[in-house]
Coordinates of C-alpha atoms and ligand atoms in Angstrom, one line a residue:
M1 CA 11.6 34.5 -0.1
N2 CA 13.6 31.4 -0.5
T3 CA 14.1 30.2 -4.1
A4 CA 12.8 26.8 -5.0
Q5 CA 16.4 25.5 -5.5
D6 CA 17.4 26.6 -2.0
I7 CA 14.5 24.8 -0.4
L8 CA 15.2 21.7 -2.4
H9 CA 18.7 21.6 -1.1
S10 CA 18.4 22.9 2.5
V11 CA 15.1 21.2 3.4
F12 CA 15.0 18.1 1.4
G13 CA 18.7 17.5 0.8
Y14 CA 18.4 17.0 -2.9
A15 CA 20.7 18.5 -5.5
T16 CA 18.6 18.9 -8.6
F17 CA 15.0 18.8 -9.7
R18 CA 13.6 16.0 -11.8
P19 CA 12.1 17.7 -14.8
P20 CA 9.4 18.8 -15.0
Q21 CA 9.3 19.4 -11.3
D22 CA 11.1 22.8 -11.8
R23 CA 8.6 24.1 -14.3
I24 CA 5.6 23.0 -12.2
I25 CA 7.0 24.5 -9.1
E26 CA 7.7 27.8 -10.9
T27 CA 4.1 27.9 -12.3
V28 CA 2.6 27.4 -8.9
I29 CA 4.9 29.8 -7.1
E30 CA 3.9 32.5 -9.5
G31 CA 0.3 31.9 -8.7
G32 CA -0.8 29.7 -11.7
D33 CA -2.9 26.6 -11.7
A34 CA -1.4 23.3 -12.7
L35 CA -2.5 19.8 -13.7
V36 CA 0.3 17.3 -13.0
L37 CA 0.4 13.8 -14.3
M38 CA 3.4 11.8 -13.2
P39 CA 3.9 8.1 -12.6
T40 CA 4.0 6.8 -9.1
G41 CA 7.4 7.6 -7.6
G42 CA 7.9 10.4 -10.0
G43 CA 8.1 13.0 -7.3
K44 CA 4.7 14.7 -7.2
S45 CA 4.8 15.7 -3.5
L46 CA 7.6 18.2 -4.0
C47 CA 5.6 20.0 -6.7
Y48 CA 3.2 21.4 -4.0
Q49 CA 5.4 21.1 -0.9
I50 CA 8.1 23.5 -2.3
P51 CA 5.6 26.2 -3.5
A52 CA 3.9 26.0 -0.2
L53 CA 7.2 26.7 1.5
A54 CA 8.1 29.4 -0.9
R55 CA 4.8 31.3 -0.9
T56 CA 3.3 33.1 2.1
G57 CA 0.6 31.2 3.9
C58 CA -0.3 27.6 4.4
G59 CA -0.6 25.1 1.6
V60 CA -3.7 23.0 1.9
V61 CA -3.4 19.4 0.6
I62 CA -6.6 17.5 -0.1
S63 CA -6.0 13.7 0.1
P64 CA -8.5 10.9 0.5
L65 CA -6.1 8.6 2.2
I66 CA -6.6 9.4 5.8
A67 CA -4.5 6.5 7.0
L68 CA -1.4 8.1 5.3
M69 CA -1.7 11.6 6.6
Q70 CA 0.0 10.8 9.9
D71 CA 3.1 9.4 8.2
Q72 CA 3.2 12.2 5.6
V73 CA 3.0 14.8 8.3
S74 CA 5.7 13.1 10.5
A75 CA 8.0 12.9 7.6
L76 CA 7.6 16.6 6.9
R77 CA 8.1 17.5 10.6
L78 CA 11.4 15.6 10.6
L79 CA 12.5 17.9 7.8
G80 CA 11.6 20.9 9.9
V81 CA 8.4 21.7 8.0
K82 CA 5.4 22.9 10.1
A83 CA 2.9 20.4 8.9
N84 CA -0.3 19.0 10.3
F85 CA -3.5 17.3 9.3
L86 CA -7.2 17.7 9.9
N87 CA -9.4 14.5 9.7
S88 CA -12.0 12.5 11.6
T89 CA -9.3 10.7 13.7
L90 CA -8.6 13.8 15.7
D91 CA -10.2 14.7 19.0
P92 CA -12.0 18.1 19.0
A93 CA -9.4 19.8 21.3
T94 CA -6.5 18.9 19.0
A95 CA -8.4 19.9 15.9
R96 CA -9.1 23.3 17.5
Q97 CA -5.5 23.8 18.2
I98 CA -4.6 23.1 14.6
E99 CA -7.2 25.5 13.4
Q100 CA -5.7 28.1 15.6
D101 CA -2.2 27.5 14.2
L102 CA -3.6 27.8 10.8
L103 CA -5.3 31.2 11.5
E104 CA -2.1 32.5 13.1
G105 CA -0.1 31.7 10.1
D106 CA 1.9 29.1 12.0
L107 CA 1.5 26.2 9.5
D108 CA 3.4 25.5 6.2
L109 CA 1.2 22.6 5.1
L110 CA -2.1 21.2 6.2
Y111 CA -3.5 17.9 5.0
I112 CA -7.3 17.7 4.9
A113 CA -9.7 14.9 3.8
P114 CA -12.1 16.1 1.0
E115 CA -15.3 15.5 3.0
R116 CA -13.9 17.7 5.8
L117 CA -12.8 20.4 3.5
T118 CA -16.1 20.9 1.8
Q119 CA -18.0 21.4 5.1
E120 CA -19.1 25.0 5.3
R121 CA -17.4 25.4 8.7
T122 CA -14.0 24.5 7.2
L123 CA -14.5 26.7 4.2
Q124 CA -15.2 29.6 6.4
L125 CA -12.1 28.8 8.4
L126 CA -10.0 28.7 5.3
G127 CA -11.6 32.0 4.2
R128 CA -10.1 33.7 7.3
A129 CA -6.6 32.1 7.1
P130 CA -3.6 32.9 4.9
I131 CA -3.6 30.2 2.2
S132 CA -0.7 29.7 -0.3
L133 CA -2.2 27.1 -2.5
F134 CA -4.6 24.1 -2.8
A135 CA -3.1 20.8 -3.8
I136 CA -5.6 18.2 -4.9
D137 CA -3.9 14.8 -4.6
E138 CA -5.2 11.7 -6.3
A139 CA -7.2 13.9 -8.6
H140 CA -8.4 11.0 -10.7
C141 CA -11.0 10.4 -7.9
V142 CA -13.3 12.8 -9.7
S143 CA -13.5 10.4 -12.5
Q144 CA -16.7 8.4 -13.1
W145 CA -14.8 5.2 -13.5
G146 CA -15.5 3.7 -10.1
H147 CA -13.7 5.6 -7.4
D148 CA -14.8 5.4 -3.8
F149 CA -14.2 9.1 -3.0
R150 CA -16.0 10.5 -6.1
A151 CA -18.8 12.3 -4.4
D152 CA -16.5 14.2 -2.1
Y153 CA -14.1 15.0 -4.9
L154 CA -16.8 16.4 -7.2
Q155 CA -17.5 19.1 -4.6
L156 CA -14.0 20.4 -5.0
S157 CA -15.0 22.5 -7.9
L158 CA -16.2 25.0 -5.3
L159 CA -12.6 25.8 -4.5
H160 CA -12.3 27.8 -7.6
E161 CA -15.6 29.6 -6.9
R162 CA -14.7 30.3 -3.2
F163 CA -11.0 31.1 -3.6
P164 CA -10.5 32.3 -7.2
H165 CA -7.1 33.9 -6.5
I166 CA -5.4 31.0 -4.8
P167 CA -3.5 28.7 -7.1
R168 CA -4.6 25.1 -7.4
I169 CA -2.5 22.1 -8.4
A170 CA -4.2 18.8 -9.2
L171 CA -2.0 15.6 -9.2
T172 CA -2.5 12.1 -10.4
A173 CA -0.7 9.0 -11.6
T174 CA -3.6 7.9 -13.8
A175 CA -2.7 8.6 -17.3
D176 CA -5.5 8.0 -19.7
A177 CA -6.8 10.9 -21.7
R178 CA -10.4 10.4 -20.7
T179 CA -9.7 10.8 -17.0
R180 CA -7.5 13.8 -17.7
T181 CA -10.3 15.6 -19.5
E182 CA -12.7 14.8 -16.7
I183 CA -10.4 16.2 -14.1
I184 CA -10.0 19.4 -16.1
S185 CA -13.8 19.9 -16.5
R186 CA -14.9 18.8 -13.1
L187 CA -12.3 20.8 -11.2
D188 CA -12.6 23.8 -13.4
L189 CA -9.0 23.6 -14.4
G190 CA -9.4 24.9 -18.0
E191 CA -6.8 27.5 -17.5
A192 CA -4.3 25.3 -15.8
A193 CA -0.9 24.6 -17.3
Q194 CA -0.6 20.9 -18.0
F195 CA 2.4 18.8 -17.2
I196 CA 2.1 15.3 -18.5
A197 CA 5.1 13.1 -17.8
G198 CA 5.2 9.7 -19.3
F199 CA 3.7 6.6 -17.7
D200 CA 6.9 4.7 -17.6
R201 CA 8.5 3.3 -14.5
P202 CA 12.0 2.7 -15.7
N203 CA 13.4 1.3 -12.4
I204 CA 10.9 -1.6 -12.4
R205 CA 12.2 -4.7 -14.1
Y206 CA 9.3 -6.7 -15.6
R207 CA 9.5 -10.5 -15.8
I208 CA 6.9 -13.1 -16.6
T209 CA 7.9 -16.7 -16.5
L210 CA 6.3 -20.0 -16.8
K211 CA 4.8 -21.5 -13.6
H212 CA 6.0 -25.1 -12.8
N213 CA 6.4 -25.2 -9.1
A214 CA 5.1 -21.9 -7.7
K215 CA 6.4 -22.1 -4.2
Q216 CA 9.9 -23.3 -5.1
Q217 CA 10.1 -20.6 -7.8
L218 CA 9.1 -17.9 -5.4
L219 CA 11.5 -19.2 -2.8
R220 CA 14.3 -19.2 -5.3
F221 CA 13.5 -15.7 -6.4
L222 CA 13.5 -14.4 -2.9
K223 CA 16.7 -16.2 -2.0
E224 CA 18.6 -15.0 -5.0
E225 CA 17.3 -11.5 -5.4
H226 CA 15.6 -10.3 -2.2
P227 CA 17.0 -12.0 0.8
R228 CA 16.3 -9.1 3.1
D229 CA 13.8 -6.9 1.3
A230 CA 10.3 -5.8 1.8
G231 CA 7.8 -6.9 -0.9
I232 CA 4.3 -7.9 -1.8
V233 CA 3.2 -11.3 -3.1
Y234 CA -0.2 -11.3 -4.8
C235 CA -2.4 -14.4 -5.0
L236 CA -6.0 -14.8 -6.2
S237 CA -7.6 -16.5 -3.3
R238 CA -7.7 -15.7 0.4
K239 CA -6.8 -19.3 1.3
K240 CA -3.7 -19.2 -0.8
T241 CA -2.4 -16.0 0.8
E242 CA -2.6 -17.7 4.2
D243 CA -1.0 -20.9 2.9
V244 CA 1.9 -19.1 1.1
A245 CA 2.5 -16.8 4.1
S246 CA 2.8 -19.6 6.6
W247 CA 5.0 -21.5 4.2
L248 CA 7.3 -18.5 3.8
Q249 CA 7.4 -18.2 7.6
E250 CA 8.6 -21.8 7.8
Q251 CA 11.3 -20.9 5.3
G252 CA 12.5 -18.1 7.6
Y253 CA 10.8 -15.1 6.1
N254 CA 8.9 -12.5 7.9
A255 CA 5.7 -13.0 5.9
L256 CA 2.2 -11.9 6.8
P257 CA -1.2 -12.6 5.0
Y258 CA -3.6 -9.9 4.1
H259 CA -7.1 -10.2 2.6
A260 CA -10.6 -8.8 3.1
G261 CA -11.7 -11.8 5.2
L262 CA -9.3 -11.1 8.0
P263 CA -10.5 -9.1 11.0
A264 CA -9.9 -5.4 10.7
S265 CA -7.5 -5.4 13.6
V266 CA -5.3 -8.1 12.1
R267 CA -5.3 -6.3 8.8
A268 CA -4.3 -3.0 10.4
D269 CA -1.6 -4.8 12.4
H270 CA -0.1 -6.5 9.4
Q271 CA -0.2 -3.3 7.3
S272 CA 1.5 -1.4 10.1
R273 CA 4.2 -4.0 10.5
F274 CA 4.8 -3.8 6.7
L275 CA 5.2 -0.1 6.9
R276 CA 7.2 0.2 10.1
Q277 CA 9.4 -2.9 10.2
E278 CA 12.0 -3.7 7.6
S279 CA 12.1 -6.9 5.4
V280 CA 8.4 -7.7 5.8
I281 CA 6.7 -9.6 3.0
I282 CA 2.9 -9.2 2.7
V283 CA 1.1 -12.1 0.9
A284 CA -2.1 -10.5 -0.2
T285 CA -5.1 -10.6 -2.5
I286 CA -5.8 -7.4 -4.4
A287 CA -7.4 -6.0 -1.3
F288 CA -4.0 -4.9 -0.3
G289 CA -2.3 -1.9 -1.8
M290 CA -4.6 1.1 -2.1
G291 CA -3.0 3.9 -0.3
I292 CA 0.2 2.1 0.5
D293 CA 2.8 4.7 0.2
K294 CA 5.8 2.7 1.3
P295 CA 8.6 3.9 -1.0
D296 CA 11.0 0.9 -0.5
V297 CA 8.9 -2.0 -1.7
R298 CA 11.6 -3.8 -3.6
F299 CA 9.5 -6.4 -5.3
V300 CA 6.0 -7.3 -6.3
A301 CA 5.5 -11.0 -7.1
H302 CA 2.4 -12.4 -8.7
L303 CA 1.7 -16.1 -8.1
D304 CA -1.6 -15.7 -10.1
M305 CA -2.2 -13.7 -13.2
P306 CA -4.3 -10.5 -12.8
K307 CA -7.3 -10.2 -15.0
T308 CA -6.4 -7.0 -16.7
I309 CA -3.3 -5.0 -17.7
E310 CA -4.7 -2.1 -15.7
A311 CA -4.7 -4.3 -12.5
Y312 CA -1.2 -5.7 -13.3
Y313 CA 0.3 -2.2 -13.8
Q314 CA -1.3 -0.8 -10.7
E315 CA -0.2 -3.7 -8.6
T316 CA 3.4 -3.8 -9.9
G317 CA 3.5 -0.1 -9.6
R318 CA 3.7 -0.4 -5.9
A319 CA 7.3 -1.5 -6.2
G320 CA 10.1 1.0 -6.2
R321 CA 8.4 4.3 -5.6
D322 CA 11.7 5.6 -4.4
G323 CA 13.1 5.3 -7.9
E324 CA 15.6 2.5 -6.9
A325 CA 15.8 -0.8 -8.8
A326 CA 12.8 -3.0 -8.1
N327 CA 11.3 -6.2 -9.5
A328 CA 7.9 -7.0 -10.9
W329 CA 8.0 -10.8 -11.1
M330 CA 5.1 -13.0 -12.2
I331 CA 4.7 -16.7 -13.0
Y332 CA 1.8 -18.0 -14.9
G333 CA 0.8 -21.2 -16.7
L334 CA -1.8 -23.1 -18.7
Q335 CA -4.1 -23.5 -15.6
D336 CA -4.2 -19.7 -15.1
V337 CA -5.3 -19.2 -18.6
I338 CA -8.0 -21.9 -18.4
K339 CA -9.2 -20.7 -15.0
L340 CA -9.5 -17.1 -16.0
R341 CA -11.1 -17.9 -19.4
Q342 CA -13.6 -20.1 -17.5
M343 CA -14.4 -17.3 -15.0
M344 CA -15.0 -14.9 -17.8
E345 CA -17.3 -17.3 -19.6
S346 CA -19.4 -18.0 -16.6
S347 CA -19.5 -14.4 -15.3
E348 CA -22.8 -12.5 -15.0
G349 CA -23.5 -9.4 -16.9
S350 CA -24.5 -8.3 -20.4
L351 CA -23.0 -9.7 -23.5
E352 CA -21.3 -6.3 -24.1
H353 CA -19.8 -6.3 -20.7
K354 CA -18.5 -9.9 -21.2
R355 CA -17.0 -9.0 -24.4
A356 CA -15.2 -6.0 -22.9
E357 CA -13.9 -8.3 -20.1
Q358 CA -12.7 -10.8 -22.7
Q359 CA -10.8 -8.2 -24.6
R360 CA -9.0 -7.0 -21.4
L361 CA -8.1 -10.5 -20.5
N362 CA -6.8 -11.1 -24.0
A363 CA -4.6 -8.1 -23.7
M364 CA -3.2 -9.4 -20.4
L365 CA -2.6 -12.9 -21.9
G366 CA -1.0 -11.2 -24.9
L367 CA 1.4 -9.4 -22.6
C368 CA 2.4 -12.8 -21.1
E369 CA 3.0 -14.5 -24.4
I370 CA 4.7 -11.6 -26.2
T371 CA 8.1 -12.1 -27.6
S372 CA 9.1 -8.4 -27.8
C373 CA 9.8 -5.8 -25.1
R374 CA 7.2 -6.0 -22.3
R375 CA 7.5 -2.4 -21.4
Q376 CA 6.8 -1.3 -24.9
A377 CA 3.7 -3.4 -24.9
L378 CA 2.6 -2.0 -21.5
L379 CA 3.1 1.6 -22.4
N380 CA 1.5 1.0 -25.8
Y381 CA -1.6 -0.3 -24.0
F382 CA -1.8 3.0 -22.2
D383 CA -1.3 5.0 -25.4
D384 CA 2.2 6.0 -24.3
E385 CA 5.0 5.4 -26.6
L386 CA 8.5 3.9 -26.2
T387 CA 10.4 3.7 -29.4
E388 CA 13.4 1.7 -28.3
N389 CA 13.5 -1.6 -26.5
C390 CA 13.7 -0.9 -22.7
G391 CA 16.6 -3.2 -21.8
N392 CA 15.1 -3.8 -18.4
C393 CA 12.5 -6.5 -19.0
D394 CA 13.0 -10.3 -19.4
T395 CA 12.4 -10.3 -23.2
C396 CA 14.9 -7.5 -23.7
L397 CA 17.5 -9.1 -21.3
E398 CA 17.0 -12.7 -22.6
P399 CA 15.4 -12.5 -26.0
V400 CA 12.8 -15.3 -26.4
D401 CA 13.2 -17.9 -29.0
T402 CA 10.3 -18.6 -31.3
W403 CA 9.6 -21.5 -33.5
D404 CA 7.3 -22.2 -36.4
G405 CA 4.4 -23.9 -34.6
T406 CA 2.1 -24.1 -37.6
E407 CA 2.3 -27.9 -37.9
A408 CA 2.0 -28.5 -34.2
A409 CA -0.9 -26.1 -33.8
R410 CA -2.8 -27.8 -36.7
M411 CA -2.3 -31.2 -35.0
A412 CA -3.5 -29.8 -31.7
L413 CA -6.6 -28.2 -33.2
S414 CA -7.4 -31.3 -35.1
A415 CA -7.1 -33.4 -31.9
V416 CA -9.7 -31.1 -30.4
Y417 CA -12.0 -31.4 -33.3
R418 CA -11.7 -35.2 -33.7
T419 CA -12.4 -35.9 -30.1
G420 CA -15.6 -33.9 -30.3
Q421 CA -14.5 -30.7 -28.4
R422 CA -15.3 -32.5 -25.2
F423 CA -11.9 -33.0 -23.6
G424 CA -9.3 -31.1 -21.6
V425 CA -5.6 -30.6 -22.3
A426 CA -4.4 -33.7 -20.4
H427 CA -6.4 -36.1 -22.6
L428 CA -5.7 -34.2 -25.8
V429 CA -1.9 -34.5 -25.1
D430 CA -2.4 -38.2 -24.5
V431 CA -4.1 -38.6 -27.8
L432 CA -1.4 -36.7 -29.7
R433 CA 1.4 -38.6 -28.0
G434 CA -0.3 -41.9 -28.5
A435 CA -0.6 -42.8 -24.8
E436 CA -2.0 -46.2 -23.8
N437 CA -4.3 -45.7 -20.9
D438 CA -7.9 -46.6 -20.0
K439 CA -9.4 -43.3 -21.0
I440 CA -7.9 -43.6 -24.5
F441 CA -9.2 -47.1 -25.0
Q442 CA -12.6 -46.5 -23.5
S443 CA -13.2 -43.6 -25.8
D444 CA -11.7 -45.4 -28.8
H445 CA -9.4 -42.5 -29.4
H446 CA -6.6 -44.8 -30.4
Q447 CA -8.5 -45.3 -33.6
L448 CA -8.3 -41.6 -34.5
P449 CA -6.0 -40.4 -37.3
T450 CA -4.5 -37.9 -34.9
Y451 CA -3.6 -40.6 -32.4
G452 CA 0.1 -40.7 -31.8
V453 CA 1.0 -38.1 -34.5
G454 CA 2.6 -35.8 -32.0
K455 CA 5.4 -38.0 -30.5
A456 CA 8.0 -35.5 -31.6
L457 CA 7.0 -33.1 -28.8
D458 CA 7.0 -34.0 -25.1
N459 CA 4.3 -33.4 -22.6
N460 CA 5.4 -29.9 -21.6
Q461 CA 5.9 -28.8 -25.2
W462 CA 2.3 -29.8 -26.0
R463 CA 1.0 -28.0 -23.0
S464 CA 2.9 -25.0 -24.1
V465 CA 1.2 -25.2 -27.6
F466 CA -2.2 -25.5 -26.0
R467 CA -1.6 -22.7 -23.6
Q468 CA -0.6 -20.4 -26.4
L469 CA -3.6 -21.4 -28.5
V470 CA -5.9 -20.7 -25.6
A471 CA -4.1 -17.4 -24.8
R472 CA -4.4 -16.2 -28.3
A473 CA -8.1 -17.3 -28.5
Y474 CA -7.8 -20.0 -31.1
L475 CA -9.4 -22.2 -28.5
S476 CA -11.9 -21.5 -25.8
V477 CA -12.7 -23.2 -22.6
D478 CA -16.1 -24.8 -22.2
M479 CA -17.7 -23.8 -18.9
E480 CA -20.2 -26.7 -18.9
R481 CA -17.5 -29.3 -19.1
F482 CA -14.7 -28.5 -16.8
G483 CA -11.7 -27.5 -18.9
A484 CA -12.9 -28.9 -22.2
L485 CA -11.4 -27.0 -25.2
R486 CA -13.4 -25.9 -28.1
L487 CA -12.5 -24.5 -31.5
E488 CA -13.0 -20.8 -32.2
E489 CA -13.8 -19.1 -35.4
K490 CA -10.2 -17.9 -35.6
C491 CA -8.9 -21.4 -36.2
R492 CA -10.1 -21.7 -39.8
G493 CA -7.1 -20.1 -41.4
L494 CA -4.7 -22.4 -39.5
L495 CA -6.7 -25.5 -40.1
R496 CA -7.0 -24.8 -43.8
G497 CA -3.2 -24.1 -44.1
E498 CA -3.7 -20.5 -45.0
E499 CA -2.1 -19.1 -41.9
N500 CA 1.2 -19.7 -40.0
I501 CA 1.8 -19.3 -36.4
Q502 CA 5.0 -18.5 -34.5
L503 CA 5.1 -19.8 -30.9
R504 CA 7.2 -18.9 -27.9
R505 CA 9.8 -21.5 -27.0
D506 CA 9.4 -21.9 -23.3
V507 CA 12.4 -22.0 -21.1
K508 CA 11.8 -23.8 -17.8
T509 CA 14.4 -22.5 -15.5
K510 CA 17.1 -20.0 -16.1
T511 CA 20.2 -21.1 -14.4
G512 CA 23.5 -19.2 -14.1
S513 CA 22.1 -16.1 -15.8
K514 CA 24.5 -13.3 -15.6
R515 CA 22.1 -10.4 -15.7
Q516 CA 20.9 -10.8 -12.2
T517 CA 22.8 -9.5 -9.3
K518 CA 22.3 -11.2 -5.9
S519 CA 20.2 -8.3 -4.7
N520 CA 19.2 -4.8 -5.7
L521 CA 22.2 -3.4 -3.9
P522 CA 25.0 -2.1 -6.0
T523 CA 27.9 -4.6 -6.0
D524 CA 30.5 -2.3 -4.5
I525 CA 28.6 -1.9 -1.3
D526 CA 30.0 -3.3 1.9
I527 CA 27.1 -5.4 3.3
A528 CA 28.4 -5.2 6.9
L529 CA 28.3 -1.4 6.8
W530 CA 25.0 -1.4 5.1
E531 CA 23.5 -3.6 7.8
A532 CA 25.0 -1.5 10.5
L533 CA 23.5 1.7 9.0
R534 CA 20.2 0.0 8.7
D535 CA 20.3 -1.0 12.4
C536 CA 21.1 2.6 13.3
R537 CA 18.2 3.8 11.1
R538 CA 15.8 1.2 12.7
E539 CA 16.7 2.3 16.2
L540 CA 16.1 6.0 15.4
A541 CA 12.8 5.1 13.7
E542 CA 11.6 3.2 16.7
E543 CA 12.6 6.0 19.1
Q544 CA 10.6 8.5 17.0
G545 CA 7.7 6.2 16.2
V546 CA 8.1 6.5 12.4
P547 CA 8.8 4.1 9.6
P548 CA 12.5 3.7 8.9
Y549 CA 12.3 5.2 5.4
V550 CA 11.1 8.4 7.0
I551 CA 14.5 8.8 8.7
F552 CA 16.5 8.2 5.5
H553 CA 15.7 6.4 2.2
D554 CA 17.8 3.4 1.1
R555 CA 19.4 5.6 -1.5
T556 CA 20.8 7.8 1.2
L557 CA 22.2 4.9 3.2
Q558 CA 23.8 3.5 0.0
E559 CA 25.5 6.8 -0.6
M560 CA 26.8 6.7 2.9
C561 CA 28.4 3.3 2.1
T562 CA 30.1 4.6 -1.1
E563 CA 31.0 8.1 0.0
L564 CA 32.0 7.2 3.6
P565 CA 31.6 10.7 4.9
Q566 CA 33.8 11.5 8.0
S567 CA 32.6 14.9 9.0
L568 CA 29.3 16.7 9.3
S569 CA 30.0 18.8 6.3
Q570 CA 30.8 15.8 4.1
F571 CA 27.6 14.1 5.5
G572 CA 25.5 17.1 4.5
R573 CA 26.4 16.5 0.9
I574 CA 24.8 13.1 0.8
T575 CA 21.5 13.0 -1.2
G576 CA 18.5 13.2 1.1
V577 CA 20.3 14.9 3.9
G578 CA 18.8 18.4 4.5
E579 CA 19.8 20.8 7.3
R580 CA 17.4 19.5 9.8
K581 CA 18.3 15.8 9.4
L582 CA 22.0 16.7 9.4
D583 CA 21.6 18.2 12.8
K584 CA 19.4 15.4 14.1
Y585 CA 21.0 12.3 12.8
G586 CA 24.4 13.2 11.3
S587 CA 26.5 12.3 14.3
S588 CA 24.7 9.0 14.9
F589 CA 25.4 7.8 11.4
L590 CA 28.9 9.2 11.3
Q591 CA 29.7 7.2 14.4
V592 CA 28.6 4.0 12.7
I593 CA 30.8 4.8 9.7
E594 CA 33.8 5.6 11.9
Q595 CA 33.4 2.4 13.9
H596 CA 33.2 0.5 10.7
L597 CA 36.3 2.1 9.2
S598 CA 38.4 1.6 12.3
A599 CA 37.3 -2.0 12.6
A600 CA 38.3 -2.7 8.9
Ligands
ADP1 P1 4.8 10.3 -6.1 O1 4.0 11.1 -5.1 O2 4.9 11.0 -7.4 O3 4.6 8.9 -6.1 P2 6.9 11.1 -4.3 O4 6.6 12.5 -4.2 O5 6.6 10.3 -3.1 O6 6.3 10.4 -5.6 O7 8.5 10.9 -4.6 C1 9.0 9.7 -4.8 C2 10.4 9.7 -4.2 O8 11.3 10.5 -5.0 C3 10.5 10.3 -2.8 O9 11.3 9.4 -2.1 C4 11.1 11.6 -3.0 O10 11.7 12.1 -1.8 C5 12.0 11.4 -4.2 N1 12.3 12.6 -4.9 C6 11.4 13.5 -5.4 N2 11.9 14.5 -6.1 C7 13.3 14.3 -6.0 C8 14.4 15.0 -6.5 N3 14.3 16.1 -7.2 N4 15.7 14.5 -6.2 C9 15.8 13.3 -5.5 N5 14.7 12.6 -5.0 C10 13.5 13.1 -5.3
ZN2 ZN1 12.0 -4.4 -22.6

């Protein structure tokens, strides 16, 4: 029997385990059950793939994401692993052949959709075949908190009854304690060893900036940081995704829209181009993302604010699954706050439900306005702890300036009060700044004591004050009168002078900041060689009908650039190059490197 370490090296081409992979793998190889909670990109797959290769028999992987099975299996085959899948997309003859391979012990790994696994026919088949383990991927699907595959997943408790001696490993990236408890009880995993890695995604850089000209800001972000990268841009409305996508195309980017209103064939085509081509940008509503396993998404940009931190974390989590540097970039502004608050106010549902929604929105707004480390706040929200500042979010990299906004806030609240809580921000700012226009004179607001008291702040500064007051729920938005602001109970302390308030000092644009490299590539990399290696990878991927990252990850190409291997044995030492890929692709890439060196 091969040791786990040997398999890691010879099959996958990796030098060391990422703890706690080693302990998980040891547990399962020895026949124990395990519950694994690791963030996206943490390396969950190896935790069952290696035990499946080390133990006798076939490892059965239960996954709800049928669309991904083909790619997962192709990737394993390129590593020389005998992998296959059984799901509803196969014709009967092919399915029978796969079942035969399974019975003859000719498979290392078999992916099955849960609804197929729980059919009596499949269970009987598995009963006659040599099985090394069951891996239950996306195990949070058993949770009662709204998952599409729940019914099928609930049946999986029968695995324990039907196959009591075969180890089971359940895996998820959903961290909260409630879901964890549910997985354990529903899947009968009371005896399982638990491996709970933190929730943190240290390679993702979180940034939230003020929105002033969304398209130009996005363009600049792409130009400066992701000129040739694949990424996702999220918008709230379908129309906006199409608008932004076509605008990006005009700017020379390979951008495609994606939303639930597009015909299924168009969606499938755009998704497949995103996976299979390089440098594609998907401009999407939240309909895009579930089950997207692309490891080299280098950025997730939000042009509109998500309604909850859960959604924000899930969407940004699609960046950088390969562990390389990635950006989570968002712009937001006063209008987002007002729009979302209004949507909440007017939403259907019980009072209790509304209150819960409000709280979640408040938490999201709080994250936007925070002046301390964003990652700390995020992890805190999920009951995970980070004691130090992360050093990889905007507030850590460029500490935010705060100012004593007590006086300004009091003026703003008083303007709301004196004008009868019937006006939106634009007019309130006019009152404070003493503007002379029709609306002011018609409403007699030039007679108010607050008229013109706020000339010391400019228009943007006042909008910033109002934004922060709404975000922190000192003010609410009236749904009857579009955008009118109202005082909330919370204001009392401020108005009476019993409370002070610190506000964020907004910075409009950050020019000449040193922290940002031009792209995510390390600076010592020769771009010409990098591009040549990418071309080589793309050609091989097209030949084999797989996405480029299945050939080699970016990380592996980067190491080729820095190590410049000149023989097969040197090439074999690059991270991500196992024996099979060395055989198959070594000489092609060596040739590219050699040409590059002789041309230089
Ligand atoms: P998850 O399923 O947890 O989101 P994956 O299993 O897809 O994560 O792994 C994420 C990436 O990390 C993959 O590209 C994988 O090949 C890589 N990886 C996993 N374990 C290791 C390791 N020990 N050394 C190097 N790379 C690893
Ligand atoms: Zn930080």
